[in-house]
Amino acid sequence: LLIFNLCLGLIFLLGFFHIKNKNYIISKSHEELPCLPKTNVMFLKTHKTASSTILNIMFRFAERYNLTVALPAGQLLHLGYPKTFKAHFVEEFQAIGQNYNIMCNHLRFNPLEVQKVMAANTFYVSILRNPIPLLESSYVYYKGDVPAFRISKDVNEYLASPMKYYHLEDYKQNIYARNIMWFDFGYDNNAEDNKKYIQTVLKEIEQNFHLILITDYFDESMILLKHTLCWDLDDVVYFKLNSRSQDTVQTLTPESKEQIKSWCSLDWQLYLHFNQSFWRRIEETVGLEQLEKEVKHLRMRQKELMETCLLDQDAVEKNHIKNKALLPYQSGATSILGYNLKEDLDNRTLRMCQKMVMPELQYMSYLYAVQHPHKKRKQLGLPLLWTSFLEK
């Protein structure tokens, strides 16, 4: 009996180790399986956060995989912004339903309506920027459009006593002047700074979004995006778009910087919260050592593409852009930079380079014409580079 029990115990142990070993092999091989790129992505495009560069990345990815983009209906240039998003702001929503893959044009987030347009397995991502440089950028860019900015001399005068210029009855015209990111996420940018309310909103955003990137660490954000979506390096390589010339940057005083933290306290707390979770995510997903290597690769690839594509190796002032079809939309007191491409590029390289430097409105208009060939073209008042390609 004793020998029988010993044999039984031995068989049990051998079986246990066999199962454990088998599980180890299964889990190890599972880890090594290449992941499939996520092709259903909703990017909430926030203002003055380098989001135009990400929109270009999303559009190029959509073309690479022949995906459908949720584009603004009719002659709209945004998805109804600054109105709260509704599904009918998307071209042919009634016919296409939930079969869009990519959504990335400006909208004011409204989760239930977005879910009507995007598939259940959609990956939700957005980007935030430190509110101090963000407010200065908004001030210069929207100076002519925002009453609170228009009547103040410069950004420091505005911030010295914002309520002197910011009138609540004009809140619809003044959205860029206070807590703009909070507004873009669908919340009241004039809400009281209440701890319980802020915690509720932060929790909601965490539930609605799988990933929040940080503009101030843009290359690191692109590496995290690449890993999380299982994309290639060339899917996230970029040329900086919609940036402005340095001579239009206004220098903030130390007092103004402190004032922004309280004047835009909702944005400030939003940023602090997700800046922390961003670095936690980096450590979990990539690791700091690997991150450093991959950022280096990204910059090398970017430099390589700039040498292939660009005449001037960098962005140039609006007056120096030779091909007016590549001229970005200009706003306020800014000079939005653009690019000149090298001449004599072969057709394939030329198309690749054109797409990397294509300003937002032109690219959106081109995709609209490709996806909806029977609809009237978008009226941008800009020369369209793509007409000849579409007619070939």
XYZ file of C-alpha atoms in Angstrom:
392
model
C 0.000 0.000 0.000
C 2.861 2.305 0.955
C 4.649 1.589 -2.370
C 1.342 2.138 -4.219
C 0.833 5.538 -2.505
C 4.429 6.574 -3.281
C 3.983 5.660 -6.953
C 0.705 7.560 -7.073
C 2.378 10.618 -5.507
C 5.233 10.426 -8.005
C 2.814 10.198 -10.961
C 0.927 13.214 -9.592
C 4.112 15.270 -9.214
C 5.344 14.330 -12.696
C 1.950 15.266 -14.118
C 2.021 18.586 -12.234
C 5.493 19.477 -13.568
C 4.492 18.415 -17.074
C 1.420 20.694 -16.968
C 3.428 23.529 -15.427
C 6.144 23.125 -18.044
C 3.537 22.918 -20.827
C 1.907 26.116 -19.527
C 5.308 27.784 -19.415
C 5.935 26.804 -23.057
C 2.451 28.013 -24.066
C 2.807 31.353 -22.275
C 6.353 31.846 -23.617
C 5.334 31.144 -27.212
C 2.275 33.361 -26.729
C 4.547 36.261 -25.743
C 6.666 35.804 -28.824
C 3.765 35.875 -31.269
C 3.842 39.139 -33.245
C 0.843 41.289 -32.364
C -1.503 42.548 -35.073
C -1.728 46.295 -35.697
C -4.850 47.907 -34.284
C -6.750 49.444 -37.191
C -9.778 50.901 -35.367
C -8.563 54.081 -33.696
C -10.334 57.180 -32.393
C -7.928 60.069 -31.759
C -9.420 63.024 -29.880
C -7.636 65.946 -31.521
C -7.094 68.624 -28.859
C -6.048 72.207 -29.682
C -2.459 73.526 -29.770
C -1.003 70.166 -28.685
C 0.871 69.014 -31.845
C -2.328 67.139 -32.731
C -2.087 68.168 -36.417
C 1.096 66.098 -36.628
C -0.766 63.090 -35.170
C -3.672 63.653 -37.579
C -1.161 63.366 -40.438
C 0.165 60.105 -38.915
C -3.420 58.753 -38.686
C -4.277 59.751 -42.274
C -1.117 58.103 -43.649
C -1.842 54.942 -41.645
C -5.415 54.888 -43.005
C -4.080 55.050 -46.563
C -1.448 52.375 -45.951
C -4.075 49.886 -44.759
C -6.887 51.136 -47.019
C -9.040 52.135 -44.044
C -12.176 54.267 -43.849
C -11.879 57.642 -42.124
C -14.812 59.379 -40.393
C -14.619 62.735 -42.202
C -16.628 65.947 -41.684
C -19.924 65.966 -43.616
C -20.640 68.321 -46.515
C -18.616 71.531 -46.351
C -17.697 71.121 -42.659
C -13.965 71.278 -41.965
C -14.278 69.837 -38.433
C -16.655 67.285 -36.917
C -19.084 69.990 -35.755
C -16.601 71.674 -33.399
C -17.161 73.567 -31.071
C -20.628 71.982 -30.852
C -20.775 68.759 -28.852
C -20.240 65.920 -31.337
C -23.207 64.175 -32.985
C -22.895 61.119 -35.267
C -24.528 62.942 -38.207
C -21.539 65.337 -38.364
C -19.737 62.436 -40.136
C -20.102 62.134 -43.934
C -22.425 59.245 -44.926
C -22.858 58.079 -41.331
C -26.360 56.827 -42.174
C -24.979 54.563 -44.919
C -21.637 53.517 -43.388
C -22.876 53.188 -39.793
C -20.300 51.759 -37.407
C -17.821 50.718 -40.083
C -15.322 53.567 -39.842
C -11.781 52.639 -38.831
C -10.165 55.980 -38.060
C -11.590 59.150 -36.518
C -9.198 62.047 -35.868
C -10.632 65.423 -36.946
C -11.425 68.092 -34.359
C -14.552 67.356 -32.347
C -15.869 68.039 -28.860
C -15.949 64.608 -27.259
C -19.309 62.943 -26.696
C -18.738 59.218 -25.991
C -22.244 57.914 -26.772
C -22.365 59.628 -30.173
C -18.779 58.621 -31.052
C -19.679 54.990 -30.233
C -22.431 55.150 -32.866
C -19.719 55.808 -35.467
C -16.825 53.651 -34.246
C -16.622 49.864 -33.788
C -16.860 48.302 -30.313
C -13.163 47.323 -30.340
C -11.952 50.867 -31.164
C -8.825 52.116 -29.397
C -9.331 55.608 -27.892
C -6.337 57.930 -27.596
C -5.750 61.656 -27.036
C -2.933 64.078 -26.208
C -2.410 66.764 -23.543
C 0.098 69.588 -23.253
C 1.451 71.599 -20.361
C -1.139 74.440 -20.050
C 1.593 77.095 -19.618
C 3.036 76.949 -23.184
C -0.421 75.917 -24.453
C -2.105 79.143 -23.323
C 0.639 81.305 -24.835
C 0.293 79.401 -28.130
C -3.526 79.786 -28.088
C -3.177 83.494 -27.367
C -1.036 84.170 -30.438
C -2.918 81.772 -32.736
C -6.446 82.922 -31.822
C -5.667 86.578 -31.067
C -7.998 87.884 -33.771
C -10.886 85.475 -33.052
C -11.219 85.403 -29.256
C -12.742 88.517 -27.592
C -10.731 88.025 -24.362
C -7.472 87.973 -26.333
C -8.403 90.646 -28.866
C -8.871 93.455 -26.340
C -5.702 92.765 -24.339
C -2.314 94.077 -25.487
C -0.319 90.853 -25.007
C -0.469 87.537 -23.163
C 1.060 88.927 -19.937
C -1.424 91.809 -19.792
C -4.265 89.314 -20.304
C -3.008 87.027 -17.537
C -2.400 89.863 -15.071
C -6.210 90.182 -14.706
C -8.022 87.715 -17.004
C -11.526 88.541 -15.684
C -11.058 92.096 -16.974
C -11.085 90.647 -20.522
C -12.857 87.308 -20.139
C -16.606 87.854 -19.948
C -18.760 84.819 -19.183
C -21.520 85.955 -21.553
C -18.979 85.516 -24.405
C -17.967 82.031 -23.207
C -18.684 80.430 -26.618
C -16.214 82.761 -28.364
C -13.759 82.522 -25.455
C -13.289 78.746 -25.237
C -9.615 78.993 -26.299
C -8.916 81.485 -23.498
C -9.425 79.118 -20.557
C -9.218 75.332 -19.936
C -9.434 74.481 -23.650
C -8.410 70.828 -23.155
C -11.149 70.349 -20.527
C -13.613 71.742 -23.091
C -12.340 69.458 -25.896
C -12.933 66.409 -23.673
C -16.581 67.512 -23.470
C -16.652 69.264 -20.088
C -17.497 72.789 -18.883
C -14.311 74.858 -19.100
C -15.770 77.426 -16.672
C -16.692 74.845 -14.028
C -15.681 75.503 -10.433
C -12.417 73.930 -9.288
C -14.011 71.369 -6.998
C -11.921 68.363 -5.888
C -14.766 65.846 -6.070
C -15.884 67.076 -9.513
C -12.308 66.950 -10.881
C -11.799 63.390 -9.568
C -15.073 62.306 -11.234
C -14.011 63.800 -14.583
C -10.514 62.255 -14.427
C -12.063 58.846 -13.722
C -14.471 59.260 -16.671
C -11.618 60.165 -19.020
C -9.667 57.112 -17.823
C -12.700 54.946 -18.593
C -13.265 56.487 -22.036
C -9.628 56.536 -23.224
C -7.094 53.719 -23.418
C -4.126 56.059 -23.733
C -3.301 59.739 -23.152
C -0.104 61.034 -24.774
C 1.907 64.108 -23.707
C 2.982 66.788 -26.220
C 5.957 67.842 -24.092
C 7.404 64.333 -24.641
C 6.300 63.935 -28.230
C 8.874 61.396 -29.448
C 8.391 59.312 -26.311
C 4.637 59.503 -26.982
C 5.119 58.203 -30.517
C 7.124 55.212 -29.237
C 4.441 54.443 -26.647
C 1.761 54.748 -29.352
C 3.736 52.426 -31.649
C 4.012 49.753 -28.951
C 0.431 50.074 -27.760
C -1.104 49.912 -31.244
C 1.451 47.393 -32.524
C 2.434 49.715 -35.398
C 5.772 50.002 -37.252
C 8.348 52.752 -36.796
C 7.404 54.228 -40.199
C 3.777 54.430 -39.062
C 4.731 56.957 -36.362
C 7.614 58.792 -38.025
C 6.622 62.405 -38.747
C 7.581 65.913 -39.807
C 6.343 68.564 -37.384
C 3.196 70.189 -38.830
C 1.324 73.402 -38.002
C 4.234 74.789 -35.966
C 4.869 78.528 -35.930
C 7.953 80.664 -36.334
C 9.869 81.482 -33.162
C 9.535 85.236 -33.633
C 5.794 85.046 -32.883
C 6.362 83.436 -29.444
C 5.582 85.800 -26.555
C 7.724 85.417 -23.424
C 5.662 84.677 -20.324
C 6.695 86.348 -17.069
C 7.145 84.090 -13.982
C 3.908 85.668 -12.601
C 2.007 84.777 -15.792
C 3.201 81.167 -15.604
C 1.910 80.882 -12.034
C -1.340 82.611 -12.985
C -2.022 80.030 -15.732
C -1.944 77.250 -13.112
C -4.851 78.876 -11.273
C -6.662 80.496 -14.239
C -6.591 77.170 -16.134
C -6.649 75.010 -12.989
C -8.893 72.344 -14.592
C -6.426 71.893 -17.451
C -3.501 72.034 -15.024
C -4.881 69.168 -12.915
C -5.834 67.198 -16.027
C -2.263 67.546 -17.286
C -0.585 66.659 -13.967
C -2.734 63.547 -13.573
C -2.112 62.144 -17.058
C 1.548 63.156 -17.137
C 2.013 60.790 -14.182
C 0.043 57.947 -15.749
C 1.975 58.461 -19.027
C 5.307 57.665 -17.357
C 3.810 54.706 -15.500
C 2.587 53.404 -18.845
C 6.029 53.900 -20.421
C 7.638 51.796 -17.686
C 5.020 49.029 -18.020
C 5.005 48.936 -21.825
C 8.480 49.880 -23.050
C 10.843 50.482 -20.133
C 13.042 53.584 -19.904
C 16.171 51.958 -21.345
C 14.346 50.595 -24.405
C 12.503 53.911 -24.768
C 15.791 55.786 -25.102
C 16.975 53.422 -27.865
C 13.713 53.646 -29.785
C 13.507 57.444 -29.551
C 17.011 57.516 -31.052
C 15.865 55.242 -33.927
C 12.803 57.416 -34.522
C 14.958 60.561 -34.778
C 17.450 58.848 -37.095
C 14.606 57.726 -39.367
C 13.096 61.202 -39.296
C 16.468 62.755 -40.260
C 16.838 60.205 -43.079
C 13.393 61.081 -44.470
C 14.075 64.804 -44.181
C 17.248 64.346 -46.216
C 15.273 62.357 -48.800
C 12.289 64.713 -49.042
C 13.135 68.255 -48.058
C 14.863 70.983 -49.996
C 15.687 73.081 -46.934
C 16.130 70.257 -44.380
C 13.640 72.047 -42.139
C 10.348 73.943 -42.010
C 10.291 77.381 -43.666
C 8.331 80.632 -43.229
C 5.025 80.892 -45.123
C 6.513 83.371 -47.657
C 9.227 80.883 -48.582
C 6.886 77.976 -49.402
C 7.214 77.590 -53.174
C 4.284 75.278 -53.867
C 1.190 77.098 -52.584
C -0.676 73.780 -52.427
C 1.588 72.949 -49.467
C 0.819 76.203 -47.636
C -0.731 75.550 -44.195
C -3.737 77.529 -42.989
C -2.542 80.788 -41.385
C -4.181 82.188 -38.265
C -3.919 85.255 -36.021
C -0.520 86.856 -35.516
C 1.291 83.594 -36.231
C 3.362 82.535 -39.170
C 2.637 78.831 -39.632
C 5.630 77.072 -41.134
C 5.579 74.628 -44.031
C 7.962 72.685 -46.264
C 9.571 72.700 -49.698
C 10.128 69.327 -51.314
C 13.154 68.400 -53.394
C 12.675 68.414 -57.127
C 13.237 65.360 -59.348
C 11.973 62.812 -56.814
C 10.677 59.608 -58.384
C 6.876 59.248 -58.293
C 6.730 56.836 -55.349
C 9.091 58.919 -53.182
C 7.324 62.132 -54.211
C 3.935 60.830 -53.070
C 5.345 59.579 -49.791
C 7.057 62.935 -49.135
C 3.997 64.957 -50.148
C 1.861 63.075 -47.651
C 4.341 63.675 -44.839
C 4.239 67.463 -45.365
C 0.595 67.737 -46.397
C -1.214 70.338 -44.242
C -4.286 69.161 -42.371
C -7.043 70.797 -44.465
C -5.549 69.741 -47.789
C -5.077 66.135 -46.643
C -8.616 65.972 -45.255
C -9.989 67.374 -48.505
C -7.995 64.831 -50.554
C -9.222 61.871 -48.463
C -12.767 63.199 -48.698
C -12.551 63.232 -52.520
C -11.131 59.663 -52.517
C -13.723 58.259 -50.105
C -16.713 60.187 -51.432
C -15.983 60.705 -55.148
C -19.619 61.594 -55.958
C -19.845 64.365 -53.357
C -19.017 67.997 -53.981
C -15.359 68.746 -53.159
C -14.544 70.678 -49.973
C -14.240 74.409 -50.605
C -10.982 75.337 -48.858
C -9.996 78.353 -50.895
C -6.586 76.660 -51.253
C -4.907 75.168 -54.312
C -5.261 71.388 -54.228
C -2.181 69.424 -55.085
C -4.043 66.152 -55.401
C -6.385 66.882 -58.291
C -4.046 65.437 -60.926
C -3.559 62.222 -58.913
C -7.292 61.718 -58.521
C -7.901 62.119 -62.226
C -5.227 59.639 -63.341
